[in-house]
Short mmCIF file of C-alpha atoms and ligand atoms in Angstrom, two decimals:
data_model
loop_
_atom_site.label_atom_id
_atom_site.label_comp_id
_atom_site.label_asym_id
_atom_site.label_seq_id
_atom_site.Cartn_x
_atom_site.Cartn_y
_atom_site.Cartn_z
CA MET N 27 -13.18 2.68 41.65
CA ASP N 28 -10.60 0.49 39.36
CA ARG N 29 -9.37 0.15 36.14
CA ILE N 30 -7.90 -2.58 34.20
CA VAL N 31 -4.79 -1.67 32.16
CA ILE N 32 -3.86 -3.95 29.15
CA ARG N 33 -1.15 -4.03 26.81
CA GLY N 34 -2.14 -5.94 23.88
CA GLY N 35 -0.28 -8.45 21.53
CA ALA N 36 0.92 -11.18 23.35
CA ALA N 37 -0.49 -14.94 22.20
CA LEU N 38 -1.94 -16.41 24.96
CA SER N 39 -0.79 -19.69 26.00
CA GLY N 40 -1.37 -22.30 28.96
CA ARG N 41 -4.00 -24.03 31.42
CA LEU N 42 -6.30 -21.30 32.84
CA PRO N 43 -8.86 -22.75 35.69
CA ILE N 44 -12.49 -22.11 35.17
CA SER N 45 -14.66 -21.13 38.32
CA GLY N 46 -17.94 -22.25 39.09
CA ALA N 47 -20.95 -20.91 37.18
CA LYS N 48 -22.28 -17.45 38.75
CA ASN N 49 -25.87 -18.00 36.77
CA ALA N 50 -26.11 -21.39 38.71
CA ALA N 51 -25.21 -20.11 42.02
CA LEU N 52 -27.39 -17.28 41.92
CA THR N 53 -29.90 -20.02 41.80
CA LEU N 54 -28.54 -21.99 44.11
CA LEU N 55 -28.27 -20.08 47.15
CA PRO N 56 -31.74 -19.17 47.62
CA CYS N 57 -32.41 -22.69 47.55
CA ALA N 58 -31.43 -22.45 51.01
CA LEU N 59 -34.42 -20.80 51.88
CA LEU N 60 -36.68 -24.00 51.05
CA THR N 61 -35.35 -25.89 54.00
CA ASP N 62 -34.72 -25.52 57.72
CA GLN N 63 -31.78 -27.71 57.29
CA PRO N 64 -27.89 -26.79 56.05
CA LEU N 65 -27.45 -26.52 52.40
CA THR N 66 -23.78 -26.71 51.73
CA LEU N 67 -22.50 -25.29 48.29
CA GLY N 68 -19.15 -25.96 46.77
CA ASN N 69 -17.22 -24.37 44.12
CA LEU N 70 -19.12 -21.42 44.43
CA PRO N 71 -16.91 -18.55 42.49
CA ARG N 72 -15.63 -15.30 44.48
CA LEU N 73 -17.78 -12.71 42.89
CA ALA N 74 -19.66 -9.42 44.09
CA ASP N 75 -22.52 -10.98 42.93
CA VAL N 76 -22.55 -14.08 45.16
CA ASP N 77 -21.23 -12.12 47.97
CA GLY N 78 -24.15 -9.75 47.64
CA PHE N 79 -26.77 -12.87 47.38
CA GLY N 80 -24.78 -13.87 50.78
CA HIS N 81 -25.61 -10.37 52.11
CA LEU N 82 -29.11 -10.38 51.15
CA LEU N 83 -29.90 -13.82 52.66
CA ASN N 84 -28.25 -12.79 55.85
CA GLY N 85 -30.68 -9.95 56.18
CA MET N 86 -33.46 -12.39 55.97
CA GLY N 87 -31.96 -14.39 58.98
CA VAL N 88 -29.87 -16.84 57.22
CA SER N 89 -26.66 -17.52 58.32
CA THR N 90 -23.81 -18.38 55.95
CA ALA N 91 -20.36 -20.22 56.92
CA THR N 92 -17.54 -19.99 54.40
CA ALA N 93 -15.34 -22.86 54.71
CA GLY N 94 -11.61 -22.05 55.44
CA THR N 95 -9.91 -22.15 52.17
CA SER N 96 -6.41 -20.71 51.18
CA PRO N 97 -6.71 -17.22 50.05
CA ASP N 98 -5.12 -17.81 46.73
CA ALA N 99 -7.70 -20.84 45.94
CA PHE N 100 -10.49 -20.30 43.60
CA GLY N 101 -14.03 -20.73 44.52
CA ARG N 102 -15.19 -21.62 48.33
CA THR N 103 -17.74 -23.53 49.86
CA ILE N 104 -20.34 -22.11 51.88
CA THR N 105 -22.54 -23.41 54.00
CA LEU N 106 -26.37 -21.56 54.84
CA ASP N 107 -29.01 -22.32 57.24
CA ALA N 108 -32.03 -21.05 57.05
CA ARG N 109 -33.76 -22.48 60.29
CA ARG N 110 -34.99 -18.76 61.39
CA ILE N 111 -35.96 -16.57 58.98
CA SER N 112 -36.75 -13.33 60.56
CA SER N 113 -37.60 -11.02 57.21
CA THR N 114 -39.26 -12.20 54.00
CA THR N 115 -38.47 -8.62 52.43
CA ALA N 116 -35.83 -8.16 49.54
CA PRO N 117 -35.39 -4.56 49.82
CA TYR N 118 -34.77 -2.24 46.64
CA ASP N 119 -31.33 -1.02 47.62
CA PHE N 120 -30.22 -4.97 47.00
CA VAL N 121 -32.64 -5.73 43.98
CA ARG N 122 -31.90 -2.56 41.90
CA LYS N 123 -27.81 -3.76 41.86
CA MET N 124 -28.84 -7.53 41.65
CA ARG N 125 -31.85 -8.29 39.15
CA ALA N 126 -31.12 -11.82 40.30
CA SER N 127 -32.28 -11.02 44.11
CA ILE N 128 -35.91 -11.75 42.62
CA LEU N 129 -34.94 -15.38 42.86
CA VAL N 130 -35.60 -15.39 46.61
CA LEU N 131 -39.37 -14.95 45.49
CA GLY N 132 -40.61 -17.91 44.70
CA PRO N 133 -38.58 -19.61 47.69
CA LEU N 134 -39.88 -17.61 50.24
CA ILE N 135 -43.57 -17.72 49.46
CA ALA N 136 -43.32 -21.37 49.21
CA ARG N 137 -41.85 -22.03 52.50
CA MET N 138 -42.96 -18.67 54.51
CA GLY N 139 -46.53 -18.32 52.58
CA GLU N 140 -45.39 -14.41 51.96
CA ALA N 141 -42.54 -12.61 50.24
CA THR N 142 -42.26 -8.83 49.76
CA VAL N 143 -39.33 -8.01 46.87
CA SER N 144 -38.75 -4.97 45.10
CA LEU N 145 -39.25 -4.78 41.41
CA PRO N 146 -35.72 -4.78 39.62
CA GLY N 147 -36.10 -1.99 37.22
CA GLY N 148 -34.57 -1.95 34.03
CA CYS N 149 -30.77 -2.67 33.62
CA ALA N 150 -28.20 -1.69 30.91
CA ILE N 151 -29.31 -4.46 28.67
CA GLY N 152 -32.88 -3.78 28.55
CA ASN N 153 -36.16 -3.52 30.58
CA ARG N 154 -36.23 -7.05 32.04
CA PRO N 155 -39.78 -7.23 33.53
CA ILE N 156 -40.58 -10.08 35.66
CA ASP N 157 -44.23 -10.64 34.54
CA LEU N 158 -43.65 -14.31 33.81
CA HIS N 159 -42.37 -14.74 37.48
CA LEU N 160 -45.47 -13.42 39.00
CA LYS N 161 -47.74 -15.10 36.67
CA ALA N 162 -46.16 -18.35 37.26
CA LEU N 163 -46.48 -17.90 40.53
CA GLU N 164 -50.35 -17.03 40.54
CA GLN N 165 -50.84 -20.42 38.79
CA LEU N 166 -49.78 -21.80 41.95
CA GLY N 167 -52.31 -20.06 43.73
CA ALA N 168 -50.18 -16.90 44.86
CA GLU N 169 -51.84 -13.73 45.44
CA ILE N 170 -49.57 -10.83 43.93
CA GLU N 171 -49.96 -7.10 44.80
CA ILE N 172 -47.72 -4.41 43.15
CA THR N 173 -47.39 -1.26 45.48
CA ALA N 174 -45.11 1.60 45.96
CA GLY N 175 -42.50 -0.39 43.44
CA TYR N 176 -42.69 -3.75 45.21
CA VAL N 177 -44.42 -7.02 44.85
CA LYS N 178 -46.33 -8.20 47.69
CA ALA N 179 -46.75 -12.09 47.35
CA THR N 180 -48.84 -14.18 49.42
CA ALA N 181 -49.61 -17.54 49.45
CA PRO N 182 -53.50 -19.22 50.09
CA ASP N 183 -54.12 -20.66 53.49
CA GLY N 184 -52.48 -24.36 53.01
CA GLY N 185 -49.50 -22.71 51.15
CA LEU N 186 -49.04 -23.05 47.41
CA ARG N 187 -50.80 -25.81 45.25
CA GLY N 188 -49.52 -27.22 41.93
CA GLY N 189 -50.51 -26.04 39.20
CA ARG N 190 -49.94 -25.85 35.11
CA ILE N 191 -47.71 -23.24 33.83
CA THR N 192 -47.11 -22.35 30.20
CA PHE N 193 -44.38 -19.71 29.70
CA PRO N 194 -45.33 -17.74 26.34
CA ILE N 195 -41.28 -17.01 25.98
CA VAL N 196 -38.50 -19.02 27.43
CA SER N 197 -37.26 -17.47 30.56
CA VAL N 198 -34.43 -18.70 32.93
CA GLY N 199 -35.35 -16.57 36.23
CA ALA N 200 -38.98 -17.38 35.86
CA THR N 201 -38.36 -21.17 35.32
CA GLU N 202 -35.95 -20.98 38.41
CA ASN N 203 -38.44 -19.04 40.61
CA ALA N 204 -41.38 -21.66 39.24
CA LEU N 205 -39.24 -24.78 40.10
CA MET N 206 -38.39 -23.15 43.71
CA ALA N 207 -42.02 -22.61 44.32
CA ALA N 208 -43.36 -25.65 42.95
CA SER N 209 -40.97 -27.99 44.96
CA LEU N 210 -42.78 -27.29 48.28
CA ALA N 211 -46.48 -26.89 46.70
CA SER N 212 -48.83 -29.38 47.65
CA GLY N 213 -49.49 -31.77 44.29
CA GLU N 214 -47.69 -31.73 41.10
CA THR N 215 -46.90 -28.89 39.00
CA VAL N 216 -46.19 -29.13 35.11
CA ILE N 217 -43.76 -26.32 33.76
CA ASP N 218 -44.36 -26.09 29.98
CA ASN N 219 -41.62 -24.17 27.71
CA ALA N 220 -39.35 -24.24 30.41
CA ALA N 221 -35.66 -22.71 30.01
CA ARG N 222 -33.21 -25.80 29.34
CA GLU N 223 -29.99 -24.07 30.30
CA PRO N 224 -27.48 -26.06 31.95
CA GLU N 225 -28.12 -23.68 35.06
CA ILE N 226 -31.44 -24.79 35.26
CA VAL N 227 -30.25 -28.53 34.87
CA ASP N 228 -27.92 -27.52 37.92
CA LEU N 229 -30.71 -26.05 39.85
CA CYS N 230 -33.26 -29.06 39.26
CA ARG N 231 -30.00 -31.46 40.38
CA CYS N 232 -29.78 -29.72 43.75
CA LEU N 233 -33.33 -29.73 44.50
CA VAL N 234 -33.40 -33.79 43.81
CA ALA N 235 -30.59 -33.61 46.27
CA MET N 236 -32.85 -31.89 48.87
CA GLY N 237 -35.44 -34.25 48.30
CA SER N 238 -37.48 -32.91 45.39
CA GLU N 239 -38.86 -34.92 42.83
CA ILE N 240 -38.81 -33.59 39.10
CA GLU N 241 -39.33 -34.90 35.80
CA GLY N 242 -38.00 -33.95 32.63
CA ILE N 243 -34.57 -32.12 33.95
CA GLY N 244 -32.93 -30.92 30.47
CA THR N 245 -36.09 -30.46 28.59
CA GLU N 246 -38.66 -28.08 28.16
CA ARG N 247 -41.35 -29.81 29.96
CA LEU N 248 -40.84 -30.22 33.73
CA VAL N 249 -42.92 -31.81 36.15
CA VAL N 250 -42.33 -31.47 40.06
CA HIS N 251 -44.02 -33.44 42.44
CA GLY N 252 -44.22 -30.83 45.56
CA GLN N 253 -42.75 -31.97 49.00
CA PRO N 254 -44.27 -31.09 52.22
CA ARG N 255 -40.46 -30.13 53.29
CA LEU N 256 -36.89 -30.34 51.79
CA GLY N 257 -33.79 -31.53 53.48
CA GLY N 258 -30.43 -29.69 53.04
CA ALA N 259 -27.83 -31.24 50.94
CA ASP N 260 -23.90 -30.98 50.07
CA TYR N 261 -24.08 -29.67 46.55
CA LYS N 262 -21.10 -28.78 44.09
CA VAL N 263 -21.83 -25.87 41.78
CA MET N 264 -21.21 -26.47 37.98
CA PRO N 265 -18.45 -24.96 36.00
CA ASP N 266 -18.98 -21.47 34.34
CA ARG N 267 -19.93 -22.40 30.59
CA ILE N 268 -19.62 -18.23 29.66
CA GLU N 269 -16.30 -17.91 31.51
CA ALA N 270 -15.02 -20.65 29.73
CA GLY N 271 -16.78 -19.44 26.73
CA SER N 272 -14.88 -15.89 27.23
CA TYR N 273 -11.53 -17.17 27.93
CA ALA N 274 -11.82 -19.39 24.64
CA CYS N 275 -12.69 -15.98 22.59
CA ALA N 276 -9.48 -14.70 24.42
CA ALA N 277 -7.09 -17.36 22.70
CA ALA N 278 -9.08 -16.96 19.54
CA ILE N 279 -8.48 -13.23 19.35
CA THR N 280 -4.64 -13.41 20.44
CA GLY N 281 -3.93 -16.51 18.21
CA GLY N 282 -2.76 -18.35 21.26
CA GLU N 283 -3.89 -21.63 23.13
CA LEU N 284 -5.68 -22.21 26.08
CA GLU N 285 -6.56 -25.30 28.27
CA LEU N 286 -9.77 -24.64 29.87
CA VAL N 287 -9.71 -26.51 33.08
CA GLY N 288 -12.43 -27.55 34.69
CA ALA N 289 -15.00 -26.72 31.66
CA ASP N 290 -17.75 -28.98 30.67
CA ILE N 291 -17.89 -29.73 26.99
CA ASP N 292 -21.50 -31.02 27.30
CA ASP N 293 -22.85 -27.50 28.53
CA MET N 294 -21.08 -25.57 25.48
CA GLY N 295 -22.34 -27.22 22.40
CA ALA N 296 -23.20 -24.08 20.40
CA ILE N 297 -20.50 -22.09 21.90
CA LEU N 298 -17.99 -24.38 20.73
CA ALA N 299 -19.58 -25.12 17.36
CA ALA N 300 -19.21 -21.35 16.35
CA LEU N 301 -15.44 -21.08 17.70
CA SER N 302 -14.96 -24.23 15.45
CA GLU N 303 -16.58 -22.03 12.51
CA THR N 304 -14.25 -19.58 12.96
CA GLY N 305 -11.20 -21.96 12.77
CA LEU N 306 -10.35 -22.48 16.30
CA ASP N 307 -9.13 -26.10 17.14
CA VAL N 308 -11.55 -27.37 19.80
CA ALA N 309 -10.95 -30.79 21.75
CA ALA N 310 -11.88 -32.47 25.01
CA THR N 311 -9.15 -33.30 26.97
CA ALA N 312 -8.98 -35.31 30.27
CA ASP N 313 -9.08 -32.04 32.58
CA GLY N 314 -11.32 -29.78 30.29
CA ILE N 315 -11.39 -27.97 26.93
CA ARG N 316 -8.19 -27.48 24.68
CA VAL N 317 -9.01 -24.26 22.33
CA ALA N 318 -6.12 -23.55 19.64
CA ALA N 319 -6.26 -20.70 17.42
CA ASN N 320 -5.53 -21.86 13.51
CA GLY N 321 -4.43 -18.45 11.23
CA ARG N 322 -6.77 -15.64 11.11
CA LEU N 323 -10.43 -15.87 12.09
CA ARG N 324 -13.04 -16.96 9.71
CA PRO N 325 -16.08 -14.67 9.79
CA LEU N 326 -19.55 -15.96 11.00
CA THR N 327 -23.21 -15.29 10.94
CA LEU N 328 -25.01 -15.63 14.60
CA SER N 329 -28.07 -15.54 16.35
CA THR N 330 -28.59 -15.97 20.23
CA ALA N 331 -31.48 -17.63 21.52
CA PRO N 332 -32.23 -19.98 24.18
CA TYR N 333 -30.32 -23.15 25.32
CA PRO N 334 -29.37 -25.29 23.49
CA ALA N 335 -28.90 -22.22 20.79
CA PHE N 336 -25.92 -19.81 20.91
CA PRO N 337 -26.26 -17.99 24.58
CA THR N 338 -27.08 -13.77 24.32
CA ASP N 339 -24.25 -13.57 27.03
CA MET N 340 -21.51 -14.66 24.59
CA GLN N 341 -22.26 -12.01 21.77
CA ALA N 342 -20.60 -9.15 23.12
CA GLN N 343 -17.18 -11.34 23.40
CA PHE N 344 -17.53 -12.83 20.22
CA MET N 345 -18.28 -9.55 18.67
CA ALA N 346 -14.91 -8.47 19.88
CA MET N 347 -13.11 -11.74 18.44
CA LEU N 348 -14.63 -11.25 14.86
CA ALA N 349 -13.86 -7.52 14.80
CA LEU N 350 -10.22 -9.01 13.47
CA ALA N 351 -11.80 -11.94 11.35
CA ASP N 352 -11.08 -12.07 7.47
CA GLY N 353 -14.49 -10.74 6.52
CA ALA N 354 -17.93 -9.50 7.66
CA SER N 355 -19.72 -11.10 10.39
CA VAL N 356 -23.74 -10.68 10.82
CA LEU N 357 -24.73 -10.89 14.80
CA THR N 358 -28.47 -10.88 15.60
CA GLU N 359 -29.38 -10.37 19.53
CA THR N 360 -33.01 -11.70 20.00
CA ILE N 361 -32.96 -11.99 23.83
CA PHE N 362 -32.47 -8.67 25.05
CA GLU N 363 -33.03 -5.25 23.43
CA ASN N 364 -30.16 -3.32 24.21
CA ARG N 365 -27.26 -5.51 24.34
CA TYR N 366 -24.93 -3.43 22.00
CA MET N 367 -23.35 -1.29 24.23
CA HIS N 368 -19.87 -2.32 23.66
CA VAL N 369 -20.07 -1.27 20.32
CA PRO N 370 -19.34 2.61 20.22
CA GLU N 371 -16.48 1.47 22.76
CA LEU N 372 -14.99 -1.21 20.24
CA SER N 373 -15.43 1.19 17.32
CA ARG N 374 -12.90 3.51 19.54
CA MET N 375 -10.33 0.66 19.33
CA GLY N 376 -11.13 0.82 15.05
CA ALA N 377 -13.70 -1.96 15.34
CA ASP N 378 -15.73 -1.53 12.14
CA ILE N 379 -19.33 -2.26 13.30
CA GLN N 380 -22.64 -1.23 11.98
CA VAL N 381 -25.88 -1.90 14.15
CA HIS N 382 -29.13 -1.91 12.71
CA GLY N 383 -32.13 -2.64 15.06
CA ARG N 384 -31.27 -6.00 16.66
CA THR N 385 -28.56 -7.05 13.99
CA ALA N 386 -24.84 -5.74 14.14
CA VAL N 387 -22.53 -6.12 10.79
CA VAL N 388 -18.69 -6.51 11.94
CA ARG N 389 -16.58 -6.01 9.38
CA GLY N 390 -13.21 -7.50 10.30
CA VAL N 391 -10.00 -4.95 10.46
CA ASP N 392 -6.44 -5.75 10.19
CA LYS N 393 -5.85 -4.27 13.79
CA LEU N 394 -7.37 -2.94 16.59
CA VAL N 395 -5.88 -0.05 18.56
CA GLY N 396 -5.56 0.57 22.62
CA ALA N 397 -7.74 3.19 23.90
CA ASP N 398 -9.61 4.58 27.04
CA VAL N 399 -12.91 2.55 27.03
CA MET N 400 -15.70 2.55 29.45
CA ALA N 401 -17.30 -0.89 30.92
CA THR N 402 -20.98 -0.57 30.67
CA ASP N 403 -22.20 -4.21 31.68
CA LEU N 404 -20.53 -7.52 32.56
CA ARG N 405 -20.64 -9.19 29.22
CA ALA N 406 -19.86 -6.01 27.47
CA SER N 407 -16.64 -5.12 29.72
CA MET N 408 -15.46 -8.72 28.92
CA SER N 409 -15.62 -7.93 25.23
CA LEU N 410 -13.11 -4.78 25.83
CA VAL N 411 -10.66 -6.68 27.74
CA LEU N 412 -10.68 -9.32 24.80
CA ALA N 413 -10.28 -6.28 22.15
CA GLY N 414 -7.27 -5.13 24.79
CA LEU N 415 -5.89 -8.26 24.75
CA ALA N 416 -5.44 -8.29 20.81
CA ALA N 417 -4.91 -4.60 20.36
CA GLU N 418 -1.65 -2.42 19.56
CA GLY N 419 -0.69 -0.54 22.49
CA GLU N 420 -2.75 0.24 25.89
CA THR N 421 -6.01 -0.30 26.46
CA ARG N 422 -7.57 1.13 29.68
CA VAL N 423 -10.79 -0.46 30.84
CA HIS N 424 -12.94 2.19 33.21
CA ARG N 425 -15.51 0.98 35.58
CA VAL N 426 -14.36 -2.68 36.12
CA TYR N 427 -16.87 -3.60 38.95
CA HIS N 428 -19.32 -4.59 36.09
CA LEU N 429 -16.42 -7.28 35.41
CA ASP N 430 -15.91 -8.15 39.37
CA ARG N 431 -19.65 -9.03 39.10
CA GLY N 432 -18.92 -11.99 36.90
CA TYR N 433 -15.37 -12.99 36.24
CA GLU N 434 -13.12 -14.20 39.52
CA ARG N 435 -9.63 -13.09 39.66
CA LEU N 436 -9.79 -12.44 35.86
CA GLU N 437 -6.08 -10.52 36.12
CA GLU N 438 -4.54 -13.36 37.76
CA LYS N 439 -6.01 -16.11 35.29
CA LEU N 440 -4.87 -13.79 32.31
CA SER N 441 -1.56 -13.03 33.58
CA ALA N 442 -0.86 -16.55 34.25
CA VAL N 443 -1.39 -17.35 30.33
CA GLY N 444 0.91 -14.32 29.37
CA ALA N 445 -1.41 -11.42 28.98
CA GLN N 446 0.08 -8.01 30.12
CA ILE N 447 -2.80 -7.08 32.29
CA GLU N 448 -3.16 -5.43 35.93
CA ARG N 449 -5.43 -3.56 37.67
CA GLU N 450 -5.12 0.05 39.45
CA ALA N 451 -7.06 2.66 41.13
CA ASP N 452 -9.05 4.82 38.91
CA GLY N 453 -8.94 7.97 40.90
C1 EPZ K 519 -30.69 -14.97 33.02
O1 EPZ K 519 -31.18 -13.67 32.99
C2 EPZ K 519 -29.15 -14.68 33.46
N1 EPZ K 519 -28.84 -14.12 34.70
C3 EPZ K 519 -28.96 -13.66 32.15
O2 EPZ K 519 -27.36 -13.59 32.42
C4 EPZ K 519 -28.79 -14.47 30.66
O3 EPZ K 519 -28.47 -13.25 30.07
C5 EPZ K 519 -30.14 -14.69 30.69
O4 EPZ K 519 -30.63 -15.48 31.69
C6 EPZ K 519 -30.55 -15.10 29.31
O5 EPZ K 519 -30.16 -16.29 29.15
C7 EPZ K 519 -28.57 -15.15 35.82
O6 EPZ K 519 -28.98 -16.21 35.53
C8 EPZ K 519 -28.30 -14.28 37.13
P1 EPZ K 519 -34.29 -14.25 31.26
P2 EPZ K 519 -33.09 -13.70 33.12
O7 EPZ K 519 -35.69 -14.36 31.92
O8 EPZ K 519 -33.35 -14.93 34.08
C9 EPZ K 519 -38.03 -11.33 29.18
C10 EPZ K 519 -24.93 -12.21 32.58
O9 EPZ K 519 -24.53 -11.59 32.09
N2 EPZ K 519 -38.53 -11.64 30.11
O10 EPZ K 519 -34.10 -15.74 30.47
O11 EPZ K 519 -33.16 -12.29 33.57
C11 EPZ K 519 -36.34 -10.68 29.10
O12 EPZ K 519 -36.72 -9.22 29.13
C12 EPZ K 519 -26.74 -12.27 32.68
O13 EPZ K 519 -24.69 -13.20 33.55
C13 EPZ K 519 -40.07 -11.30 30.37
O14 EPZ K 519 -40.31 -10.47 29.30
O15 EPZ K 519 -33.22 -13.57 31.66
C14 EPZ K 519 -35.47 -11.08 28.15
O16 EPZ K 519 -35.91 -10.28 26.84
C15 EPZ K 519 -27.05 -11.38 31.79
N3 EPZ K 519 -40.89 -11.18 31.43
C16 EPZ K 519 -35.81 -12.77 27.90
O17 EPZ K 519 -37.39 -12.58 28.69
C17 EPZ K 519 -39.80 -11.95 32.65
O18 EPZ K 519 -40.80 -12.03 33.31
C18 EPZ K 519 -35.07 -13.58 28.61
O19 EPZ K 519 -34.89 -13.31 29.86
C19 EPZ K 519 -38.87 -12.57 32.44
C20 EPZ K 519 -37.82 -12.15 31.39
#
């Protein structure tokens, strides 16, 4: 395993390239299963989860060819060809490591009429059931059976049929599975209380490029007119709004200024509004977004919620930043039941944080002190890196494989804007 070693104190400055969005890539990759034509995806981030998903698809008979890019380029282009699907099973070993593997469920049952997918089990941030995914597919006529930890889904004779899906709570993944399944179902599917995250819009745009007809893109009511088949497409993944937000926090916590090259200001309303409220200067540029610290950060009261509200995937990063604010902030996590694993680690660096159920009170301190800290999940890991960038002395973040799931070449990007950061073997 590796660790990341950071010597804090440098104010970051310069241009930082933003990669393709992990959470868009992980729903675009399974779209390849919907067609026997090649699907080319550009701007895919070089991440462990993207590699893992590629291997999962290879195991199903999908061929993947990576276009020759220079090793130091960010992102890559992969062409996927699911002409021959040899397996409709997503094994436990894949799904337990990467929950997004369940996103093969909708495409497989829609194209092949069956799918056997391991139940994902819980993860560090919560139980994370998939009941909403399964109920949505049942609304399209699927038979669902759960045995020995696997979901076995079977389409009716003649394939999935369009239906009405109303989600009781907003679910990004369940909306994605429903959209992909409905795109090949016969007839019209109406999805109410659909997730509206930009990654859902990216999925809809890719499906449309493949021949889908979808109304209401970006709204909570999606109407999908199923097609007998879909074609290939050449589609570029959207920029990663959570990566961009994370690096904006790096500028804020170090008192620096960054241009986030390639970031899309339209996807980041709530994140940028919250950053501005702390006193950060935020402005669109020709190439992306410029964020600049403006004196000591002001405290905030924040609650996570589905898009367009403040995203849960930014809560840990904001907590690190607000640990040094001039006053007390109140953060409420409404999406996941256990997304405060970064709190004890930040406290070891001198942060003053009290958690009461879903709410955390963060009292700003004058300084953080570097320490050995343990990464527990992807966004918690980033919050520890952010704290290390501002802390006095040296911070060693252990178990950085969590980081590699969601941040492409993090040390390289941060070193290039002045951070003293390096990766080393962790014994
Ligand atoms: C996606 O996870 C993202 N992952 C998560 O990002 C993100 O935090 C989450 O959406 C919320 O925005 C990917 O896109 C790969 P949900 P997902 O279904 O789809 C409950 C990161 O750090 N729920 O919107 O799994 C669930 O327990 C990751 O990049 C059910 O009860 O999230 C949660 O409380 C972490 N039943 C809430 O809904 C279900 O069938 C929202 O989950 C499904 C979900």
